[in-house]
mmCIF file of C-alpha atoms in Angstrom:
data_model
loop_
_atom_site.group_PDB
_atom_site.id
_atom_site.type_symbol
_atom_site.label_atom_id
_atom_site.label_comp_id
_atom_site.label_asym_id
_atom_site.label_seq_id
_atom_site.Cartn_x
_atom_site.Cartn_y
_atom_site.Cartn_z
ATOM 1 C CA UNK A 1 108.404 97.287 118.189
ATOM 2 C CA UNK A 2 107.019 98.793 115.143
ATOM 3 C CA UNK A 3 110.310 98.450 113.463
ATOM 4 C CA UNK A 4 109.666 95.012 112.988
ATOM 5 C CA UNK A 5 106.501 95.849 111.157
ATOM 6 C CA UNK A 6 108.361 98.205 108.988
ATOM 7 C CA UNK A 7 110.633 95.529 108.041
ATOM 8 C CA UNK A 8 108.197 92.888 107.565
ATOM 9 C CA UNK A 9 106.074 94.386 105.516
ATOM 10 C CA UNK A 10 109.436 95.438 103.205
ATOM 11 C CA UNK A 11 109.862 91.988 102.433
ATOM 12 C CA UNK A 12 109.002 90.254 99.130
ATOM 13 C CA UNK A 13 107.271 87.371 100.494
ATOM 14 C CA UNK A 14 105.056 89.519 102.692
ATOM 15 C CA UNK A 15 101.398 89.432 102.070
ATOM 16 C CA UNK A 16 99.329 92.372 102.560
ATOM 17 C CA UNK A 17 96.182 93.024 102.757
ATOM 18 C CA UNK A 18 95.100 96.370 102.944
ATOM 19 C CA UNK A 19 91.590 97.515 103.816
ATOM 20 C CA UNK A 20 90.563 100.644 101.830
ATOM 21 C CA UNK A 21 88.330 103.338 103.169
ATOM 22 C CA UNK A 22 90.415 105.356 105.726
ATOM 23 C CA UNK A 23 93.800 103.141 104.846
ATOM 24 C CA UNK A 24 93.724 103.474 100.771
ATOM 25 C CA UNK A 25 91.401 106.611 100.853
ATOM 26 C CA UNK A 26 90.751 109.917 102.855
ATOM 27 C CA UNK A 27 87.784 109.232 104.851
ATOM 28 C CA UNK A 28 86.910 112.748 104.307
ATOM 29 C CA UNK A 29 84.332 112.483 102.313
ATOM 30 C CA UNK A 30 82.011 114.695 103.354
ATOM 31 C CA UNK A 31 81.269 118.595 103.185
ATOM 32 C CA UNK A 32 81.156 119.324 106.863
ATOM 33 C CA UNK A 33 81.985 115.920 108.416
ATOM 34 C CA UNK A 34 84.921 113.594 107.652
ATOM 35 C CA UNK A 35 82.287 110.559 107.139
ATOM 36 C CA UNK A 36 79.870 111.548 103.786
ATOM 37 C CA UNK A 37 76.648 112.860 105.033
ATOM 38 C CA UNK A 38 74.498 110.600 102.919
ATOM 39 C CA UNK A 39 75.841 107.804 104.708
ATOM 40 C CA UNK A 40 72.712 105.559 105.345
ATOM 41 C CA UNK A 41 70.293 107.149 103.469
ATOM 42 C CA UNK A 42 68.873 105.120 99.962
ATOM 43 C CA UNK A 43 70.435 108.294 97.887
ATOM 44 C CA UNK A 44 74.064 107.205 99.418
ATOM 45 C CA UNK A 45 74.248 104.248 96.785
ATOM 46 C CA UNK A 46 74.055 106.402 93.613
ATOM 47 C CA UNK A 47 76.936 108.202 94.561
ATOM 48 C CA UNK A 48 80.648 107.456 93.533
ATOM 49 C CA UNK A 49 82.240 109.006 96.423
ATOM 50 C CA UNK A 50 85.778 107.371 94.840
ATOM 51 C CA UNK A 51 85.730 108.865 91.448
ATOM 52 C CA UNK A 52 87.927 112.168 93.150
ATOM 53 C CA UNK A 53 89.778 110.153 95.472
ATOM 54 C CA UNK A 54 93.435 110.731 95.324
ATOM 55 C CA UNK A 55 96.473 108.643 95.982
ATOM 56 C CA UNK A 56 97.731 108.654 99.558
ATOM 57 C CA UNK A 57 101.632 108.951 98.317
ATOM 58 C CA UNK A 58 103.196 107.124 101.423
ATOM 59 C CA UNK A 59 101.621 104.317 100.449
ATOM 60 C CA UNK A 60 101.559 104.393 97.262
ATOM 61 C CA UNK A 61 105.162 104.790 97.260
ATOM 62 C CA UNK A 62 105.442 101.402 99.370
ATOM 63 C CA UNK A 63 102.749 99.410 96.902
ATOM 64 C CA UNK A 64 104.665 100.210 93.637
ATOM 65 C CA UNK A 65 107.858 98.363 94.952
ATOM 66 C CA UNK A 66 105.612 95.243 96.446
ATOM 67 C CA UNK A 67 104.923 92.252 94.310
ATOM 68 C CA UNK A 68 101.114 93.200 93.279
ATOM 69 C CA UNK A 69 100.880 89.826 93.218
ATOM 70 C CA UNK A 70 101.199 89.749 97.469
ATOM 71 C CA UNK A 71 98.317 93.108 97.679
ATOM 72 C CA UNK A 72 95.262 92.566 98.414
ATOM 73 C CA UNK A 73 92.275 94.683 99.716
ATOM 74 C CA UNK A 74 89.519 94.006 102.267
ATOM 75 C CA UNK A 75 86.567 96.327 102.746
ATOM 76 C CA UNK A 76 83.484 96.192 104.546
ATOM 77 C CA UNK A 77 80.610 97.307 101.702
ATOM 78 C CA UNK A 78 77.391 97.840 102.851
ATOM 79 C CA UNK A 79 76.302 100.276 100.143
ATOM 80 C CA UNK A 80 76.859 98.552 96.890
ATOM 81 C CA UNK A 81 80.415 100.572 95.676
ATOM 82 C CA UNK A 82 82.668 97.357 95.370
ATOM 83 C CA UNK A 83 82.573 97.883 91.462
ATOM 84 C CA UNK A 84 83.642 102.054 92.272
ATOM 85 C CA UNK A 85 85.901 100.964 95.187
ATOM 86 C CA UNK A 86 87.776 97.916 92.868
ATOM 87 C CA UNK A 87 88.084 100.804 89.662
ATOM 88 C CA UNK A 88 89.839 103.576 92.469
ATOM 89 C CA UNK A 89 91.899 101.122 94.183
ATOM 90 C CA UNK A 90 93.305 100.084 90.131
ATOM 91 C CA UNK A 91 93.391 103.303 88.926
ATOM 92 C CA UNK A 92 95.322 105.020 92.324
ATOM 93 C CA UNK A 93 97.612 101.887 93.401
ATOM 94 C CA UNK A 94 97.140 99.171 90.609
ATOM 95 C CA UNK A 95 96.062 96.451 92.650
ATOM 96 C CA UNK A 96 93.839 94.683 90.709
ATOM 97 C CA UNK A 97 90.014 94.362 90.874
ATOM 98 C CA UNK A 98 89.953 90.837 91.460
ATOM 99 C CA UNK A 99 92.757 91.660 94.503
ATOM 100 C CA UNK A 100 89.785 92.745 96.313
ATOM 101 C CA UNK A 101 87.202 91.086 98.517
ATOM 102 C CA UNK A 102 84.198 92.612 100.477
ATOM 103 C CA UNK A 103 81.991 91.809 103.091
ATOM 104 C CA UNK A 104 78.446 93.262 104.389
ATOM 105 C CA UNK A 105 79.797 92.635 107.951
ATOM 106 C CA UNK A 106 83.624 93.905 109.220
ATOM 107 C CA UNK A 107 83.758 90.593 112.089
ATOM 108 C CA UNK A 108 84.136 88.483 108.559
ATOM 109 C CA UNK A 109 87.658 90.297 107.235
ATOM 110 C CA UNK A 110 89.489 88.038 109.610
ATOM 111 C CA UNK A 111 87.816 84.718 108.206
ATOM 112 C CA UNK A 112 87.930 85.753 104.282
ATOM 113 C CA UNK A 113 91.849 86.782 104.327
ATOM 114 C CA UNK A 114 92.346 83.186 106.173
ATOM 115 C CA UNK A 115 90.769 81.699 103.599
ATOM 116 C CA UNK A 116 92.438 83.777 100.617
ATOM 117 C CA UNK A 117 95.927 83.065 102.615
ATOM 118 C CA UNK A 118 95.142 79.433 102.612
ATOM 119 C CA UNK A 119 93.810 78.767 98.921
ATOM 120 C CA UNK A 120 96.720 80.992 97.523
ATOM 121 C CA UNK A 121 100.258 80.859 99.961
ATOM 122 C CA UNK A 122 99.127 77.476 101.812
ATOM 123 C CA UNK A 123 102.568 77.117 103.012
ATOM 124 C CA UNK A 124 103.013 80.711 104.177
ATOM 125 C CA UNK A 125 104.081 81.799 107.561
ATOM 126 C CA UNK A 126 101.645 83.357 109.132
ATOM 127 C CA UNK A 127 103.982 86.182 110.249
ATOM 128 C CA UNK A 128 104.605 87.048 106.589
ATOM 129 C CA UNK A 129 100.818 88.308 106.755
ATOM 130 C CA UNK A 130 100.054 91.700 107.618
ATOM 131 C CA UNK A 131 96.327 93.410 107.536
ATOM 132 C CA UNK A 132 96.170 96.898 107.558
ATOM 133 C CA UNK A 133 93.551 98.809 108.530
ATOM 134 C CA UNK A 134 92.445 102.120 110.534
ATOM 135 C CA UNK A 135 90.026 100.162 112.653
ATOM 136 C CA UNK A 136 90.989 99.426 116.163
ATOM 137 C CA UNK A 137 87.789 97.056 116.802
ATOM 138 C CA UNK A 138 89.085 95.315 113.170
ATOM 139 C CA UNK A 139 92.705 95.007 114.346
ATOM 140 C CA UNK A 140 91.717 93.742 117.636
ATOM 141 C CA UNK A 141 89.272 91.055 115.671
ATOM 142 C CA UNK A 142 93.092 90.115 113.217
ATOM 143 C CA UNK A 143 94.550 89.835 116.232
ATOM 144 C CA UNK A 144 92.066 87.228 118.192
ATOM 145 C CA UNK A 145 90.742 85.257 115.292
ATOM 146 C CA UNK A 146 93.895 84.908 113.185
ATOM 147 C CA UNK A 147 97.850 84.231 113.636
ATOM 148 C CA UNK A 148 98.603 87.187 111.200
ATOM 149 C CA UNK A 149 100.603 90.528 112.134
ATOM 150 C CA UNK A 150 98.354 93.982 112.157
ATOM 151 C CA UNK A 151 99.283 97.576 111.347
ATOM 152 C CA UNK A 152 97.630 100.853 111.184
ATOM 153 C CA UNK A 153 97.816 102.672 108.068
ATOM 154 C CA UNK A 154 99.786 105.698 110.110
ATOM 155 C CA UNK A 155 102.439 103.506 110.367
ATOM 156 C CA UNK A 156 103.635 105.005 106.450
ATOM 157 C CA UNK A 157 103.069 108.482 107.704
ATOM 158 C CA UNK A 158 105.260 107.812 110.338
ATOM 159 C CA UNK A 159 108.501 106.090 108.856
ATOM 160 C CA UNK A 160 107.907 107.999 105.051
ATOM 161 C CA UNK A 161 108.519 111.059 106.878
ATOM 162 C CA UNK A 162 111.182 109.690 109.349
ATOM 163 C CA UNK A 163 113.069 107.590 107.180
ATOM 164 C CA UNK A 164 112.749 108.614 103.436
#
């Protein structure tokens, strides 16, 4: 079954549209906890937790043969770091800034890449759409609210190692 995901998301016409922390970035962010410490607190905003992030190879390795032109990212933002999250997510993969769309609120993801699918590949099939995302609750949400294929980002730790 995940085969076909594999090979869907392979394809050139595929869209993709990735979310970004825990699926583009480590969410180890923290000193002692995987989540950043500061999280929720007013001094979380003034710091660029993505100016050390590092490239996750696997999928890097997958995004530089994709047409950039079919990437996308979708991110829930509640702290204000869509300018810091846009500049890592260029500099690591080279999706573009304006590739990326946020939301206060994670139920919207499913309704904004609907609407991004429809304004840019209105004649698209809906099974050459693909979110990915390290959210169960989010995947279940794709799954409900939109006729799009899910993954979870483990899906390139699996077949990178398996498969080359």
């Amino acid at each position: 079954m995940i085969n076909k995901i594999w090979e869907l998301i392979h394809k050139n016409d595929t869209v993709i549209f990735f979310d970004i922390d825990g699926t583009l970035t480590s969410y180890n962010y923290g000193e002692y906890h995987a989540h950043h410490e500061l999280d929720f607190t007013p001094e979380f905003r003034e710091v660029n937790i993505y100016a050390d992030c590092r490239r996750l190879e696997p999928i890097y390795n997958f995004i530089k043969g994709h047409d950039m032109d079919r990437i996308f990212c979708i991110s829930r933002e509640p702290h204000g770091h869509e300018d810091w999250k846009s500049e890592m997510v260029e500099r690591l993969y080279g999706i573009p800034a304006d590739h990326c769309y946020y939301t206060l609120d994670a139920s919207e993801k499913p309704q904004i890449v609907k609407g991004v699918v429809s304004r840019l590949f209105p004649d698209i099939s809906p099974k050459s759409v693909v979110c990915i995302d390290d959210n169960d609750e989010t995947l279940g949400m794709y799954m409900k609210e939109t006729p799009f294929c899910t993954a979870h980002p483990m899906l390139f730790m699996e077949y990178s190692e398996n498969r080359g």
